[in-house]
Amino acid sequence: MTTTERGERRLTARQAQLLDQLEELFLAEGFAGFTLEDLAVRLHCSKTTLYALAGSKEQLAVRVVRHFFRRATAAVEARTATEDDPARRVTAYLEAVARALTPASRAFHRDLETFPPGRAVYEHNTAVAAQRVSALIADGVAAGRFREVHPGLVADTVTTLMLRIGRGDTARATGLDDAAAYRELAALLLHGISR
């Protein structure tokens, strides 16, 4: 048995496996076009098994999106924790975000954009990530590695670009995929704030 989100009951091993499989499927193909019947067939389970994870297709989509971002956040933080130098920490954080988002197809992002509960999860996680970047920059300023900058402005700028990246606006405007855009953001940010 594994733990799930705060306040939720534990998942069986099979349910945890299904949640991981749903995440992989949704990241690759999006989720709007699937019915619960489609998902049951693809995952070789019953609709009842899926209803045990969530009461509706919409609730299931939200649960899977939250699952993805929770796992991505853990991976990003684990990667960031390995760096002591403030500049390398900011770069590691943004590159880890890029890596975590790499499996997310354009179809997944499109479905997030048109599904308000999923978009809300994405926007919340993007805001948290921008706050984290702001805190990492503040640490670098305090350590004397970065010049004095306004952390709120930097966080707002990062949030705006992260949202544009997630919506596909940056890819359409520049031709860069999400991972490349995050690497460029890291480079731009560090060159702008380094002493």
PDB file of C-alpha atoms in Angstrom:
ATOM      1  CA  MET A   1       0.000   0.000   0.000  1.00  0.00           C
ATOM      2  CA  THR A   2       1.178   3.522  -0.733  1.00  0.00           C
ATOM      3  CA  THR A   3       0.047   6.851   0.611  1.00  0.00           C
ATOM      4  CA  THR A   4      -1.893   9.223  -1.570  1.00  0.00           C
ATOM      5  CA  GLU A   5      -2.737  12.897  -1.250  1.00  0.00           C
ATOM      6  CA  ARG A   6      -3.305  14.345   2.212  1.00  0.00           C
ATOM      7  CA  GLY A   7      -6.513  13.109   3.729  1.00  0.00           C
ATOM      8  CA  GLU A   8      -7.101  10.366   1.150  1.00  0.00           C
ATOM      9  CA  ARG A   9      -7.146   6.688   1.930  1.00  0.00           C
ATOM     10  CA  ARG A  10      -4.268   4.469   0.956  1.00  0.00           C
ATOM     11  CA  LEU A  11      -4.087   2.941  -2.501  1.00  0.00           C
ATOM     12  CA  THR A  12      -3.653  -0.719  -3.156  1.00  0.00           C
ATOM     13  CA  ALA A  13      -0.605  -1.702  -5.173  1.00  0.00           C
ATOM     14  CA  ARG A  14      -2.866  -2.210  -8.212  1.00  0.00           C
ATOM     15  CA  GLN A  15      -4.458   1.235  -7.806  1.00  0.00           C
ATOM     16  CA  ALA A  16      -1.033   2.875  -7.503  1.00  0.00           C
ATOM     17  CA  GLN A  17       0.058   1.045 -10.646  1.00  0.00           C
ATOM     18  CA  LEU A  18      -3.073   2.195 -12.496  1.00  0.00           C
ATOM     19  CA  LEU A  19      -2.476   5.790 -11.419  1.00  0.00           C
ATOM     20  CA  ASP A  20       1.072   5.584 -12.809  1.00  0.00           C
ATOM     21  CA  GLN A  21      -0.224   4.041 -16.054  1.00  0.00           C
ATOM     22  CA  LEU A  22      -2.894   6.728 -16.371  1.00  0.00           C
ATOM     23  CA  GLU A  23      -0.245   9.399 -15.874  1.00  0.00           C
ATOM     24  CA  GLU A  24       1.914   7.913 -18.619  1.00  0.00           C
ATOM     25  CA  LEU A  25      -1.068   7.615 -20.972  1.00  0.00           C
ATOM     26  CA  PHE A  26      -2.355  11.140 -20.307  1.00  0.00           C
ATOM     27  CA  LEU A  27       1.104  12.683 -20.696  1.00  0.00           C
ATOM     28  CA  ALA A  28       1.551  10.948 -24.045  1.00  0.00           C
ATOM     29  CA  GLU A  29      -1.934  11.346 -25.523  1.00  0.00           C
ATOM     30  CA  GLY A  30      -3.838  13.872 -23.434  1.00  0.00           C
ATOM     31  CA  PHE A  31      -7.013  12.962 -21.586  1.00  0.00           C
ATOM     32  CA  ALA A  32      -9.975  14.829 -23.075  1.00  0.00           C
ATOM     33  CA  GLY A  33     -10.689  12.278 -25.796  1.00  0.00           C
ATOM     34  CA  PHE A  34     -10.893   9.261 -23.510  1.00  0.00           C
ATOM     35  CA  THR A  35     -14.042   7.858 -21.956  1.00  0.00           C
ATOM     36  CA  LEU A  36     -13.853   5.732 -18.820  1.00  0.00           C
ATOM     37  CA  GLU A  37     -14.655   2.751 -21.055  1.00  0.00           C
ATOM     38  CA  ASP A  38     -11.683   3.610 -23.294  1.00  0.00           C
ATOM     39  CA  LEU A  39      -9.409   3.856 -20.271  1.00  0.00           C
ATOM     40  CA  ALA A  40     -10.634   0.567 -18.832  1.00  0.00           C
ATOM     41  CA  VAL A  41      -9.896  -1.176 -22.143  1.00  0.00           C
ATOM     42  CA  ARG A  42      -6.444   0.428 -22.492  1.00  0.00           C
ATOM     43  CA  LEU A  43      -5.480  -0.424 -18.906  1.00  0.00           C
ATOM     44  CA  HIS A  44      -7.058  -3.884 -18.856  1.00  0.00           C
ATOM     45  CA  CYS A  45      -9.247  -3.141 -15.873  1.00  0.00           C
ATOM     46  CA  SER A  46     -12.912  -2.579 -15.147  1.00  0.00           C
ATOM     47  CA  LYS A  47     -14.672   0.759 -14.981  1.00  0.00           C
ATOM     48  CA  THR A  48     -15.438  -0.127 -11.362  1.00  0.00           C
ATOM     49  CA  THR A  49     -11.701  -0.232 -10.689  1.00  0.00           C
ATOM     50  CA  LEU A  50     -11.361   3.260 -12.172  1.00  0.00           C
ATOM     51  CA  TYR A  51     -14.341   4.496 -10.136  1.00  0.00           C
ATOM     52  CA  ALA A  52     -12.472   3.344  -7.043  1.00  0.00           C
ATOM     53  CA  LEU A  53      -9.817   5.942  -7.938  1.00  0.00           C
ATOM     54  CA  ALA A  54     -12.281   8.753  -8.684  1.00  0.00           C
ATOM     55  CA  GLY A  55     -16.025   9.227  -9.000  1.00  0.00           C
ATOM     56  CA  SER A  56     -15.992  10.533 -12.574  1.00  0.00           C
ATOM     57  CA  LYS A  57     -13.738  10.938 -15.601  1.00  0.00           C
ATOM     58  CA  GLU A  58     -13.204  14.604 -14.704  1.00  0.00           C
ATOM     59  CA  GLN A  59     -12.233  13.742 -11.128  1.00  0.00           C
ATOM     60  CA  LEU A  60      -9.924  11.047 -12.448  1.00  0.00           C
ATOM     61  CA  ALA A  61      -8.236  13.539 -14.771  1.00  0.00           C
ATOM     62  CA  VAL A  62      -7.680  15.963 -11.887  1.00  0.00           C
ATOM     63  CA  ARG A  63      -6.310  13.181  -9.712  1.00  0.00           C
ATOM     64  CA  VAL A  64      -3.872  12.085 -12.402  1.00  0.00           C
ATOM     65  CA  VAL A  65      -2.739  15.670 -13.067  1.00  0.00           C
ATOM     66  CA  ARG A  66      -2.134  16.180  -9.328  1.00  0.00           C
ATOM     67  CA  HIS A  67      -0.273  12.860  -9.210  1.00  0.00           C
ATOM     68  CA  PHE A  68       1.967  13.977 -12.062  1.00  0.00           C
ATOM     69  CA  PHE A  69       2.803  17.323 -10.478  1.00  0.00           C
ATOM     70  CA  ARG A  70       3.378  15.800  -7.040  1.00  0.00           C
ATOM     71  CA  ARG A  71       5.879  13.317  -8.487  1.00  0.00           C
ATOM     72  CA  ALA A  72       7.482  15.977 -10.693  1.00  0.00           C
ATOM     73  CA  THR A  73       7.897  18.302  -7.717  1.00  0.00           C
ATOM     74  CA  ALA A  74       9.574  15.568  -5.684  1.00  0.00           C
ATOM     75  CA  ALA A  75      11.992  14.815  -8.539  1.00  0.00           C
ATOM     76  CA  VAL A  76      12.787  18.507  -9.069  1.00  0.00           C
ATOM     77  CA  GLU A  77      13.440  19.091  -5.374  1.00  0.00           C
ATOM     78  CA  ALA A  78      15.608  15.968  -5.113  1.00  0.00           C
ATOM     79  CA  ARG A  79      17.746  17.206  -8.013  1.00  0.00           C
ATOM     80  CA  THR A  80      17.968  20.736  -6.620  1.00  0.00           C
ATOM     81  CA  ALA A  81      19.039  19.484  -3.188  1.00  0.00           C
ATOM     82  CA  THR A  82      22.246  18.060  -4.670  1.00  0.00           C
ATOM     83  CA  GLU A  83      23.622  21.538  -5.440  1.00  0.00           C
ATOM     84  CA  ASP A  84      25.221  23.865  -2.885  1.00  0.00           C
ATOM     85  CA  ASP A  85      26.206  26.736  -5.161  1.00  0.00           C
ATOM     86  CA  PRO A  86      23.290  29.206  -5.600  1.00  0.00           C
ATOM     87  CA  ALA A  87      23.832  29.632  -9.353  1.00  0.00           C
ATOM     88  CA  ARG A  88      24.028  25.895  -9.960  1.00  0.00           C
ATOM     89  CA  ARG A  89      20.972  25.410  -7.711  1.00  0.00           C
ATOM     90  CA  VAL A  90      18.841  27.778  -9.838  1.00  0.00           C
ATOM     91  CA  THR A  91      20.050  26.102 -13.023  1.00  0.00           C
ATOM     92  CA  ALA A  92      19.488  22.631 -11.556  1.00  0.00           C
ATOM     93  CA  TYR A  93      15.965  23.589 -10.501  1.00  0.00           C
ATOM     94  CA  LEU A  94      14.892  24.924 -13.901  1.00  0.00           C
ATOM     95  CA  GLU A  95      16.595  22.098 -15.796  1.00  0.00           C
ATOM     96  CA  ALA A  96      14.878  19.581 -13.507  1.00  0.00           C
ATOM     97  CA  VAL A  97      11.538  21.276 -14.263  1.00  0.00           C
ATOM     98  CA  ALA A  98      12.335  20.937 -17.958  1.00  0.00           C
ATOM     99  CA  ARG A  99      13.151  17.245 -17.518  1.00  0.00           C
ATOM    100  CA  ALA A 100       9.989  16.627 -15.488  1.00  0.00           C
ATOM    101  CA  LEU A 101       7.834  18.262 -18.166  1.00  0.00           C
ATOM    102  CA  THR A 102       9.528  16.543 -21.115  1.00  0.00           C
ATOM    103  CA  PRO A 103       7.050  13.612 -21.203  1.00  0.00           C
ATOM    104  CA  ALA A 104       4.077  16.008 -21.357  1.00  0.00           C
ATOM    105  CA  SER A 105       2.887  16.059 -24.958  1.00  0.00           C
ATOM    106  CA  ARG A 106       1.277  18.982 -26.706  1.00  0.00           C
ATOM    107  CA  ALA A 107      -2.020  17.058 -26.423  1.00  0.00           C
ATOM    108  CA  PHE A 108      -1.636  16.925 -22.637  1.00  0.00           C
ATOM    109  CA  HIS A 109      -0.940  20.670 -22.452  1.00  0.00           C
ATOM    110  CA  ARG A 110      -3.847  21.401 -24.798  1.00  0.00           C
ATOM    111  CA  ASP A 111      -6.211  19.356 -22.642  1.00  0.00           C
ATOM    112  CA  LEU A 112      -4.952  21.092 -19.485  1.00  0.00           C
ATOM    113  CA  GLU A 113      -5.590  24.464 -21.078  1.00  0.00           C
ATOM    114  CA  THR A 114      -9.188  23.607 -21.984  1.00  0.00           C
ATOM    115  CA  PHE A 115     -10.026  21.821 -18.704  1.00  0.00           C
ATOM    116  CA  PRO A 116     -10.385  24.454 -15.944  1.00  0.00           C
ATOM    117  CA  PRO A 117      -9.740  22.106 -12.971  1.00  0.00           C
ATOM    118  CA  GLY A 118      -6.594  20.744 -14.641  1.00  0.00           C
ATOM    119  CA  ARG A 119      -5.475  24.222 -15.645  1.00  0.00           C
ATOM    120  CA  ALA A 120      -5.922  25.335 -12.021  1.00  0.00           C
ATOM    121  CA  VAL A 121      -3.618  22.531 -10.840  1.00  0.00           C
ATOM    122  CA  TYR A 122      -1.035  23.506 -13.470  1.00  0.00           C
ATOM    123  CA  GLU A 123      -1.216  27.204 -12.622  1.00  0.00           C
ATOM    124  CA  HIS A 124      -0.948  26.510  -8.891  1.00  0.00           C
ATOM    125  CA  ASN A 125       2.146  24.366  -9.431  1.00  0.00           C
ATOM    126  CA  THR A 126       3.650  26.969 -11.748  1.00  0.00           C
ATOM    127  CA  ALA A 127       3.124  29.675  -9.108  1.00  0.00           C
ATOM    128  CA  VAL A 128       4.748  27.464  -6.463  1.00  0.00           C
ATOM    129  CA  ALA A 129       7.693  26.811  -8.805  1.00  0.00           C
ATOM    130  CA  ALA A 130       8.115  30.534  -9.452  1.00  0.00           C
ATOM    131  CA  GLN A 131       8.097  31.195  -5.694  1.00  0.00           C
ATOM    132  CA  ARG A 132      10.750  28.515  -5.317  1.00  0.00           C
ATOM    133  CA  VAL A 133      12.906  30.189  -7.973  1.00  0.00           C
ATOM    134  CA  SER A 134      12.432  33.497  -6.149  1.00  0.00           C
ATOM    135  CA  ALA A 135      13.567  31.892  -2.881  1.00  0.00           C
ATOM    136  CA  LEU A 136      16.601  30.346  -4.583  1.00  0.00           C
ATOM    137  CA  ILE A 137      17.509  33.751  -6.004  1.00  0.00           C
ATOM    138  CA  ALA A 138      17.055  35.406  -2.596  1.00  0.00           C
ATOM    139  CA  ASP A 139      19.434  32.788  -1.146  1.00  0.00           C
ATOM    140  CA  GLY A 140      21.973  33.655  -3.855  1.00  0.00           C
ATOM    141  CA  VAL A 141      21.629  37.377  -3.158  1.00  0.00           C
ATOM    142  CA  ALA A 142      22.107  36.764   0.582  1.00  0.00           C
ATOM    143  CA  ALA A 143      25.217  34.681  -0.159  1.00  0.00           C
ATOM    144  CA  GLY A 144      26.632  37.488  -2.326  1.00  0.00           C
ATOM    145  CA  ARG A 145      26.549  35.363  -5.491  1.00  0.00           C
ATOM    146  CA  PHE A 146      23.809  37.368  -7.215  1.00  0.00           C
ATOM    147  CA  ARG A 147      23.378  41.091  -7.553  1.00  0.00           C
ATOM    148  CA  GLU A 148      20.505  42.742  -5.707  1.00  0.00           C
ATOM    149  CA  VAL A 149      17.315  42.100  -7.639  1.00  0.00           C
ATOM    150  CA  HIS A 150      13.643  42.443  -6.815  1.00  0.00           C
ATOM    151  CA  PRO A 151      12.613  38.823  -6.051  1.00  0.00           C
ATOM    152  CA  GLY A 152       8.919  39.572  -6.666  1.00  0.00           C
ATOM    153  CA  LEU A 153       9.608  40.931 -10.152  1.00  0.00           C
ATOM    154  CA  VAL A 154      11.836  37.974 -10.947  1.00  0.00           C
ATOM    155  CA  ALA A 155       9.158  35.559  -9.666  1.00  0.00           C
ATOM    156  CA  ASP A 156       6.473  37.312 -11.720  1.00  0.00           C
ATOM    157  CA  THR A 157       8.639  37.193 -14.840  1.00  0.00           C
ATOM    158  CA  VAL A 158       9.441  33.521 -14.304  1.00  0.00           C
ATOM    159  CA  THR A 159       5.762  32.716 -13.640  1.00  0.00           C
ATOM    160  CA  THR A 160       4.689  34.474 -16.833  1.00  0.00           C
ATOM    161  CA  LEU A 161       7.203  32.619 -18.968  1.00  0.00           C
ATOM    162  CA  MET A 162       6.475  29.274 -17.294  1.00  0.00           C
ATOM    163  CA  LEU A 163       2.761  29.721 -18.006  1.00  0.00           C
ATOM    164  CA  ARG A 164       3.532  30.648 -21.625  1.00  0.00           C
ATOM    165  CA  ILE A 165       5.756  27.596 -21.961  1.00  0.00           C
ATOM    166  CA  GLY A 166       3.035  25.334 -20.545  1.00  0.00           C
ATOM    167  CA  ARG A 167       0.346  26.744 -22.842  1.00  0.00           C
ATOM    168  CA  GLY A 168       2.543  26.244 -25.896  1.00  0.00           C
ATOM    169  CA  ASP A 169       2.809  29.992 -26.565  1.00  0.00           C
ATOM    170  CA  THR A 170       6.601  29.942 -26.298  1.00  0.00           C
ATOM    171  CA  ALA A 171       6.922  26.955 -28.647  1.00  0.00           C
ATOM    172  CA  ARG A 172       4.705  28.686 -31.208  1.00  0.00           C
ATOM    173  CA  ALA A 173       6.627  31.958 -30.901  1.00  0.00           C
ATOM    174  CA  THR A 174      10.162  30.527 -30.837  1.00  0.00           C
ATOM    175  CA  GLY A 175      10.072  26.942 -32.071  1.00  0.00           C
ATOM    176  CA  LEU A 176      11.669  25.786 -28.799  1.00  0.00           C
ATOM    177  CA  ASP A 177      10.232  22.744 -27.053  1.00  0.00           C
ATOM    178  CA  ASP A 178       9.437  23.074 -23.340  1.00  0.00           C
ATOM    179  CA  ALA A 179      12.706  21.559 -22.130  1.00  0.00           C
ATOM    180  CA  ALA A 180      14.796  23.865 -24.346  1.00  0.00           C
ATOM    181  CA  ALA A 181      12.733  26.872 -23.247  1.00  0.00           C
ATOM    182  CA  TYR A 182      13.400  26.068 -19.585  1.00  0.00           C
ATOM    183  CA  ARG A 183      17.134  25.738 -20.264  1.00  0.00           C
ATOM    184  CA  GLU A 184      17.109  29.117 -21.998  1.00  0.00           C
ATOM    185  CA  LEU A 185      15.148  30.611 -19.101  1.00  0.00           C
ATOM    186  CA  ALA A 186      17.787  29.312 -16.681  1.00  0.00           C
ATOM    187  CA  ALA A 187      20.598  30.834 -18.759  1.00  0.00           C
ATOM    188  CA  LEU A 188      18.788  34.157 -19.189  1.00  0.00           C
ATOM    189  CA  LEU A 189      17.983  34.360 -15.517  1.00  0.00           C
ATOM    190  CA  LEU A 190      21.512  33.566 -14.363  1.00  0.00           C
ATOM    191  CA  HIS A 191      23.135  35.999 -16.779  1.00  0.00           C
ATOM    192  CA  GLY A 192      20.738  38.691 -15.618  1.00  0.00           C
ATOM    193  CA  ILE A 193      21.333  38.257 -11.898  1.00  0.00           C
ATOM    194  CA  SER A 194      24.954  37.072 -11.637  1.00  0.00           C
ATOM    195  CA  ARG A 195      27.519  39.465 -10.249  1.00  0.00           C
TER     196      ARG A 195
END
